[in-house]
CSV table of C-alpha atoms in Angstrom, one decimal:
chain,number,residue,atom,x,y,z
J,5,MET,CA,0.0,0.0,0.0
J,6,GLY,CA,3.0,2.2,0.4
J,7,CYS,CA,3.6,5.2,2.6
J,8,VAL,CA,0.7,6.9,4.3
J,9,ARG,CA,2.1,10.4,4.4
J,10,ASN,CA,-0.4,13.2,4.1
J,11,LEU,CA,-0.1,15.8,1.4
J,12,THR,CA,-1.3,19.3,2.0
J,13,LYS,CA,-3.0,21.6,-0.6
J,14,ASN,CA,0.4,23.3,-1.1
J,15,ASP,CA,2.0,19.9,-1.8
J,16,TYR,CA,-0.5,19.2,-4.5
J,17,GLU,CA,0.0,22.6,-6.0
J,18,GLN,CA,3.8,22.0,-6.2
J,19,LEU,CA,3.1,18.6,-7.8
J,20,ALA,CA,0.9,20.3,-10.4
J,21,LYS,CA,3.7,22.7,-11.2
J,22,CYS,CA,6.2,19.8,-11.4
J,23,VAL,CA,4.0,17.8,-13.7
J,24,GLU,CA,3.3,20.9,-15.9
J,25,ARG,CA,7.1,21.3,-16.3
J,26,CYS,CA,7.2,17.6,-17.3
J,27,ARG,CA,4.6,18.3,-20.0
J,28,VAL,CA,2.3,15.4,-19.1
J,29,ASP,CA,1.1,14.5,-22.6
J,30,THR,CA,0.9,10.8,-23.3
J,31,GLY,CA,3.5,9.7,-25.8
J,32,LYS,CA,6.0,12.5,-24.9
J,33,LEU,CA,7.2,11.2,-21.5
J,34,GLY,CA,10.2,8.9,-21.3
J,35,LYS,CA,10.3,5.7,-19.2
J,36,GLU,CA,12.2,7.4,-16.4
J,37,GLN,CA,9.7,10.2,-16.1
J,38,ARG,CA,6.8,7.7,-16.0
J,39,GLU,CA,8.5,5.7,-13.3
J,40,LYS,CA,8.9,8.9,-11.2
J,41,ILE,CA,5.2,9.6,-11.7
J,42,ARG,CA,4.2,6.1,-10.6
J,43,GLU,CA,6.5,6.4,-7.6
J,44,THR,CA,4.9,9.7,-6.6
J,45,LEU,CA,1.4,8.1,-6.8
J,46,ARG,CA,2.6,5.0,-4.9
J,47,LEU,CA,4.0,7.1,-2.0
J,48,THR,CA,0.8,9.1,-1.7
J,49,SER,CA,-1.8,7.9,0.8
J,50,ARG,CA,-4.6,6.2,-1.1
J,51,SER,CA,-7.1,8.1,1.1
J,52,LYS,CA,-5.5,11.4,0.0
J,53,LEU,CA,-5.7,10.3,-3.6
J,54,LEU,CA,-9.4,9.5,-3.2
J,55,GLU,CA,-10.0,12.8,-1.4
J,56,ALA,CA,-8.4,14.7,-4.3
J,57,LEU,CA,-10.3,12.7,-6.9
J,58,LYS,CA,-13.6,13.5,-5.2
J,59,THR,CA,-13.1,17.3,-5.6
J,60,PRO,CA,-13.0,18.1,-9.4
J,61,GLY,CA,-12.0,21.6,-10.1
J,62,SER,CA,-9.6,21.8,-7.1
J,63,PRO,CA,-5.8,22.1,-7.5
J,64,ALA,CA,-5.4,18.7,-5.8
J,65,TYR,CA,-7.7,17.1,-8.4
J,66,ALA,CA,-5.9,18.7,-11.3
J,67,ALA,CA,-2.5,17.6,-10.0
J,68,VAL,CA,-3.5,14.0,-9.4
J,69,ALA,CA,-5.4,13.7,-12.7
J,70,ARG,CA,-2.3,14.8,-14.6
J,71,LEU,CA,-0.2,12.3,-12.7
J,72,LEU,CA,-2.6,9.5,-13.5
J,73,ARG,CA,-2.6,10.3,-17.2
J,74,GLY,CA,1.1,10.6,-17.2
J,75,ALA,CA,1.5,7.1,-15.8
J,76,MET,CA,-0.2,5.6,-18.9
J,77,VAL,CA,1.9,4.6,-21.9
J,78,SER,CA,-1.1,4.1,-24.2
J,79,THR,CA,-2.6,6.8,-26.4
J,80,MET,CA,-5.9,8.2,-25.1
J,81,THR,CA,-8.7,10.2,-26.7
J,82,PRO,CA,-9.7,13.5,-25.1
J,83,GLU,CA,-12.8,11.7,-23.6
J,84,GLU,CA,-10.7,9.0,-22.1
J,85,LYS,CA,-8.3,11.5,-20.6
J,86,THR,CA,-11.2,13.3,-19.0
J,87,LEU,CA,-12.8,10.1,-17.6
J,88,LEU,CA,-9.6,8.3,-16.5
J,89,PRO,CA,-9.5,10.0,-13.0
J,90,LYS,CA,-13.1,8.9,-12.3
J,91,ALA,CA,-12.2,5.4,-13.3
J,92,PHE,CA,-9.3,5.4,-10.9
J,93,GLU,CA,-11.5,6.8,-8.2
J,94,SER,CA,-13.9,3.9,-8.5
J,95,ILE,CA,-11.1,1.3,-8.3
J,96,LEU,CA,-9.3,3.0,-5.4
J,97,ALA,CA,-12.6,3.2,-3.5
J,98,HIS,CA,-13.3,-0.5,-4.1
J,99,THR,CA,-9.8,-2.1,-3.6
J,100,PRO,CA,-7.5,0.5,-2.0
J,101,ASP,CA,-4.6,-1.9,-1.8
J,102,ALA,CA,-4.9,-3.3,-5.3
J,103,MET,CA,-1.6,-4.8,-6.4
J,104,GLY,CA,-0.1,-3.6,-9.7
J,105,LEU,CA,-1.9,-0.2,-9.8
J,106,PHE,CA,1.1,2.0,-9.3
J,107,LEU,CA,3.8,-0.6,-8.4
J,108,LYS,CA,4.3,-4.0,-10.1
J,109,ALA,CA,3.0,-7.0,-8.1
J,110,PRO,CA,5.5,-8.8,-5.9
J,111,ALA,CA,7.9,-11.2,-7.6
J,112,HIS,CA,6.4,-14.2,-5.8
J,113,ARG,CA,3.2,-13.6,-7.7
J,114,GLY,CA,5.0,-14.2,-11.0
J,115,ALA,CA,8.3,-12.9,-12.5
J,116,GLY,CA,8.1,-10.2,-15.1
J,117,SER,CA,5.0,-8.3,-13.9
J,118,SER,CA,4.6,-4.6,-14.4
J,119,ALA,CA,2.4,-1.8,-13.1
J,120,VAL,CA,-0.7,-0.8,-15.2
J,121,GLN,CA,0.4,1.1,-18.3
J,122,HIS,CA,-2.6,0.9,-20.5
J,123,HIS,CA,-5.6,3.1,-19.8
J,124,TYR,CA,-8.1,0.5,-21.1
J,125,GLU,CA,-7.3,-1.9,-18.2
J,126,ILE,CA,-8.4,0.8,-15.8
J,127,MET,CA,-11.4,1.9,-17.9
J,128,ALA,CA,-12.7,-1.7,-18.4
J,129,THR,CA,-12.3,-2.5,-14.7
J,130,ALA,CA,-14.2,0.6,-13.7
J,131,ALA,CA,-16.9,-0.2,-16.3
J,132,ILE,CA,-17.7,-3.6,-14.9
J,133,LEU,CA,-17.5,-2.1,-11.3
J,134,ASP,CA,-19.7,0.9,-11.9
J,135,TYR,CA,-22.1,-0.6,-14.5
J,136,PRO,CA,-22.3,-4.3,-13.6
J,137,HIS,CA,-25.6,-4.9,-15.4
J,138,ASP,CA,-24.4,-3.6,-18.7
J,139,TYR,CA,-21.9,-6.3,-19.6
J,140,LYS,CA,-22.4,-10.0,-20.3
J,141,THR,CA,-20.0,-12.5,-21.7
J,142,ARG,CA,-20.6,-14.6,-24.8
J,143,SER,CA,-21.7,-17.5,-22.5
J,144,GLY,CA,-24.3,-15.4,-20.8
J,145,LYS,CA,-22.5,-14.7,-17.6
J,146,GLN,CA,-22.7,-11.3,-15.9
J,147,LEU,CA,-19.4,-9.5,-15.8
J,148,TYR,CA,-19.1,-7.7,-12.5
J,149,LEU,CA,-17.0,-6.8,-9.5
J,150,GLY,CA,-18.9,-7.5,-6.3
J,151,VAL,CA,-18.6,-5.6,-3.0
J,152,SER,CA,-16.7,-8.4,-1.3
J,153,ASP,CA,-14.5,-9.1,-4.4
J,154,ARG,CA,-11.0,-7.6,-4.8
J,155,VAL,CA,-9.2,-6.7,-8.0
J,156,ASP,CA,-5.4,-6.7,-8.7
J,157,PHE,CA,-3.5,-5.9,-11.9
J,158,GLY,CA,-0.7,-7.5,-13.8
J,159,ILE,CA,-0.7,-10.7,-11.9
J,160,ARG,CA,1.5,-13.4,-13.5
J,161,TYR,CA,1.3,-17.2,-13.2
J,162,SER,CA,3.9,-19.7,-14.2
J,163,ARG,CA,3.0,-21.6,-17.3
J,164,ASP,CA,3.5,-24.9,-15.5
J,165,TYR,CA,5.2,-25.7,-12.2
J,166,ALA,CA,8.2,-23.7,-13.2
J,167,SER,CA,8.7,-20.6,-15.4
J,168,PRO,CA,10.9,-21.2,-18.5
J,169,ARG,CA,12.7,-18.1,-19.8
J,170,ARG,CA,10.7,-18.0,-23.0
J,171,PHE,CA,6.8,-17.9,-22.8
J,172,GLY,CA,7.2,-18.8,-19.2
J,173,THR,CA,4.3,-16.9,-17.6
J,174,LEU,CA,0.6,-16.2,-18.1
J,175,GLU,CA,-0.5,-12.7,-17.2
J,176,ALA,CA,-3.9,-11.5,-16.0
J,177,ASP,CA,-4.3,-7.8,-16.8
J,178,MET,CA,-7.0,-7.9,-14.1
J,179,LEU,CA,-7.5,-10.6,-11.6
J,180,ILE,CA,-10.8,-10.7,-9.6
J,181,HIS,CA,-10.8,-12.8,-6.5
J,182,ARG,CA,-14.3,-13.8,-5.6
J,183,GLY,CA,-15.4,-15.5,-2.4
J,184,THR,CA,-13.9,-16.1,1.1
J,185,LEU,CA,-10.5,-17.6,1.6
J,186,ASN,CA,-11.0,-20.2,4.3
J,187,PRO,CA,-8.7,-23.3,3.9
J,188,LEU,CA,-10.2,-25.0,7.0
J,189,SER,CA,-13.6,-25.2,5.3
J,190,GLY,CA,-12.1,-26.0,1.9
J,191,ASP,CA,-13.3,-22.6,0.5
J,192,MET,CA,-10.5,-21.1,-1.4
J,193,GLY,CA,-12.7,-18.6,-3.4
J,194,LYS,CA,-12.5,-18.2,-7.1
J,195,ASN,CA,-10.1,-16.4,-9.4
J,196,LEU,CA,-11.4,-14.8,-12.6
J,197,ALA,CA,-8.5,-13.6,-14.9
J,198,ILE,CA,-9.3,-11.0,-17.5
J,199,ASP,CA,-7.2,-9.9,-20.5
J,200,ALA,CA,-8.1,-6.5,-21.9
J,201,LYS,CA,-7.8,-6.2,-25.7
J,202,HIS,CA,-8.0,-2.6,-26.8
J,203,SER,CA,-8.7,-1.6,-30.4
J,204,GLN,CA,-8.5,2.0,-31.7
J,205,SER,CA,-10.6,1.1,-34.8
J,206,GLY,CA,-12.5,-2.0,-35.9
J,207,ASN,CA,-12.8,-5.3,-34.2
J,208,TYR,CA,-9.9,-6.8,-32.4
J,209,SER,CA,-8.3,-9.5,-34.7
J,210,LEU,CA,-6.4,-12.7,-34.2
J,211,LYS,CA,-2.7,-12.1,-33.4
J,212,PRO,CA,0.1,-14.7,-33.8
J,213,GLU,CA,0.9,-14.6,-30.0
J,214,LEU,CA,-2.7,-15.5,-29.1
J,215,HIS,CA,-2.0,-19.3,-29.6
J,216,GLN,CA,0.8,-19.2,-27.1
J,217,GLN,CA,-1.4,-17.3,-24.7
J,218,LEU,CA,-4.2,-19.8,-25.1
J,219,ALA,CA,-1.9,-22.7,-24.3
J,220,GLY,CA,-0.9,-20.9,-21.1
J,221,ILE,CA,-4.6,-20.3,-20.2
J,222,ARG,CA,-5.4,-24.0,-20.8
J,223,THR,CA,-2.6,-25.0,-18.4
J,224,ALA,CA,-3.7,-22.5,-15.7
J,225,LEU,CA,-7.3,-23.7,-15.9
J,226,ARG,CA,-6.2,-27.4,-15.8
J,227,ASP,CA,-4.0,-26.9,-12.8
J,228,GLY,CA,-6.5,-24.7,-10.9
J,229,LYS,CA,-4.3,-21.6,-10.8
J,230,ILE,CA,-7.4,-19.7,-12.1
J,231,ASP,CA,-11.0,-20.8,-12.2
J,232,GLU,CA,-12.3,-18.6,-15.1
J,233,PHE,CA,-10.7,-16.6,-17.9
J,234,CYS,CA,-12.3,-13.9,-20.0
J,235,PHE,CA,-11.1,-11.6,-22.9
J,236,VAL,CA,-12.7,-8.2,-23.0
J,237,THR,CA,-12.5,-5.6,-25.7
J,238,ASN,CA,-13.9,-2.1,-26.2
J,239,ARG,CA,-15.1,-3.1,-29.6
J,240,GLY,CA,-15.8,-6.6,-30.9
J,241,PHE,CA,-13.7,-9.7,-31.7
J,242,THR,CA,-13.2,-10.9,-35.3
J,243,ASP,CA,-14.5,-14.4,-36.3
J,244,GLY,CA,-10.9,-15.6,-36.5
J,245,PHE,CA,-10.3,-14.6,-32.9
J,246,LYS,CA,-13.5,-16.3,-31.8
J,247,LYS,CA,-12.7,-19.5,-33.8
J,248,ALA,CA,-9.3,-19.7,-32.0
J,249,ILE,CA,-11.1,-19.5,-28.6
J,250,ASP,CA,-13.6,-22.2,-29.6
J,251,LYS,CA,-10.8,-24.6,-30.5
J,252,ALA,CA,-8.9,-23.9,-27.2
J,253,ASN,CA,-12.1,-24.5,-25.3
J,254,LEU,CA,-12.4,-28.0,-26.8
J,255,LEU,CA,-8.9,-28.8,-25.4
J,256,VAL,CA,-9.9,-27.3,-22.0
J,257,ALA,CA,-12.9,-29.6,-21.9
J,258,LYS,CA,-10.8,-32.6,-22.9
J,259,ASP,CA,-8.4,-31.9,-20.0
J,260,PHE,CA,-11.3,-31.9,-17.6
J,261,VAL,CA,-12.7,-35.2,-18.9
J,262,ASN,CA,-9.2,-36.8,-18.8
J,263,ALA,CA,-8.6,-35.7,-15.2
J,264,ASN,CA,-12.0,-36.9,-14.0
J,265,SER,CA,-11.7,-40.2,-15.8
J,266,ARG,CA,-8.3,-40.8,-14.1
J,267,ILE,CA,-9.9,-40.1,-10.7
J,268,TYR,CA,-12.6,-42.7,-11.1
J,269,ARG,CA,-10.3,-45.2,-12.8
J,270,ASP,CA,-7.4,-45.1,-10.4
J,271,GLU,CA,-8.9,-44.3,-7.0
J,272,PRO,CA,-10.7,-46.8,-4.8
J,273,LEU,CA,-14.3,-45.7,-4.2
J,274,GLU,CA,-13.7,-45.2,-0.5
J,275,ASN,CA,-11.1,-42.6,-1.2
J,276,LEU,CA,-13.5,-40.4,-3.1
J,277,THR,CA,-15.5,-37.6,-1.5
J,278,ARG,CA,-19.3,-37.8,-1.5
J,279,ALA,CA,-19.4,-35.2,-4.3
J,280,GLU,CA,-17.0,-37.2,-6.4
J,281,ARG,CA,-18.9,-40.5,-5.8
J,282,GLU,CA,-22.1,-38.8,-6.9
J,283,HIS,CA,-20.4,-37.3,-10.0
J,284,GLN,CA,-21.1,-38.9,-13.3
J,285,ARG,CA,-18.4,-41.3,-14.4
J,286,PHE,CA,-16.7,-40.2,-17.6
J,287,GLU,CA,-16.6,-43.0,-20.1
J,288,LYS,CA,-14.8,-43.1,-23.4
J,289,SER,CA,-16.3,-40.3,-25.6
J,290,PRO,CA,-17.8,-41.2,-28.9
J,291,PRO,CA,-16.2,-40.0,-32.1
J,292,GLY,CA,-16.9,-36.4,-32.9
J,293,PHE,CA,-18.1,-35.7,-29.3
J,294,PHE,CA,-15.6,-32.9,-28.8
J,295,SER,CA,-16.9,-30.6,-31.5
J,296,GLU,CA,-17.9,-27.0,-31.1
J,297,ASN,CA,-21.0,-27.7,-33.3
J,298,ASN,CA,-22.1,-30.7,-31.1
J,299,GLU,CA,-25.0,-29.6,-29.0
J,300,GLU,CA,-24.6,-32.7,-26.8
J,301,PHE,CA,-21.1,-31.5,-26.0
J,302,GLN,CA,-22.3,-28.0,-25.2
J,303,CYS,CA,-24.9,-29.4,-22.8
J,304,PHE,CA,-22.2,-31.6,-21.2
J,305,VAL,CA,-20.0,-28.5,-20.6
J,306,ARG,CA,-22.9,-26.6,-19.0
J,307,GLU,CA,-24.1,-29.6,-16.9
J,308,HIS,CA,-20.6,-30.2,-15.4
J,309,ASP,CA,-19.7,-26.6,-15.1
J,310,ILE,CA,-16.5,-27.1,-17.1
J,311,PRO,CA,-14.4,-23.9,-17.2
J,312,GLN,CA,-14.3,-22.3,-20.6
J,313,ILE,CA,-12.4,-19.3,-22.0
J,314,ASP,CA,-15.0,-16.6,-22.3
J,315,LEU,CA,-15.4,-13.3,-24.3
J,316,ALA,CA,-17.1,-9.9,-23.6
J,317,GLU,CA,-17.4,-7.3,-26.3
J,318,HIS,CA,-18.1,-3.6,-26.2
J,319,VAL,CA,-16.9,-3.2,-22.6
J,320,GLU,CA,-16.5,0.6,-22.5
J,321,TYR,CA,-16.6,3.1,-19.7
J,322,PRO,CA,-19.7,5.2,-20.6
J,323,GLY,CA,-18.7,8.5,-22.2
J,324,THR,CA,-15.5,7.2,-23.8
């Protein structure tokens, strides 16, 4: 959470002058300048940041708003620049100690993480936080951030049980932890990982690196590192992108069936929990069962709550 020092109105006015000298205009600041801005934000009490963001028109608001915009690497429209402070305010009010907001997440959460640098990650998070009834995924799930949930940014997971130097991690732009962590009762909560795909014009298209990313998501779902994964975009996804997701989901379902078949095949009945004993046994699937066009397979996925990679389109902060 950083230092909790208090900043006076005079401090904020000095910050404003400093930022003005740095010419906070996205695209003109260097890496070192952005790092200094993030460090200033990190060292500022979150309560003081919130206090400043709740008073538009004040010197404190102007100073903090400029810092927040200066911390972003991505190019923003005038509307996005105007609304970015409001989006930050919503997130800070919901999860004051969110990791990755101004300082990268700790190394033990995954090597190679970084602090938020793209404004759309903030805008998309604020959108599902402030307008939870406006956004649904392709599978029909509500995309929201509950009162008891927390959100962190830039969380990385190892692709397997170790992180190779190349393609070694899977990153969640936003990670929503839902539920109560209570190991004694077996309740570990659920982790929903979100990847924000921003497009300046037209639908977001299939990129070569997506296949590598989908392989990492499949592994994370299989090993229980995450419970759900969703791609969000401010526009739409192309048919090619959706087709790649559909193919990956077939492999995710196969992993689920193979894991459960192994449980029932290898474990004595007395070693299974009641839920496992009551669970349907997975027999050898008929040819063509794992097909995205097979309605029986789709029903099977829904019946057994098999995790699938989801999509949400047109997730925009109103006014952008």
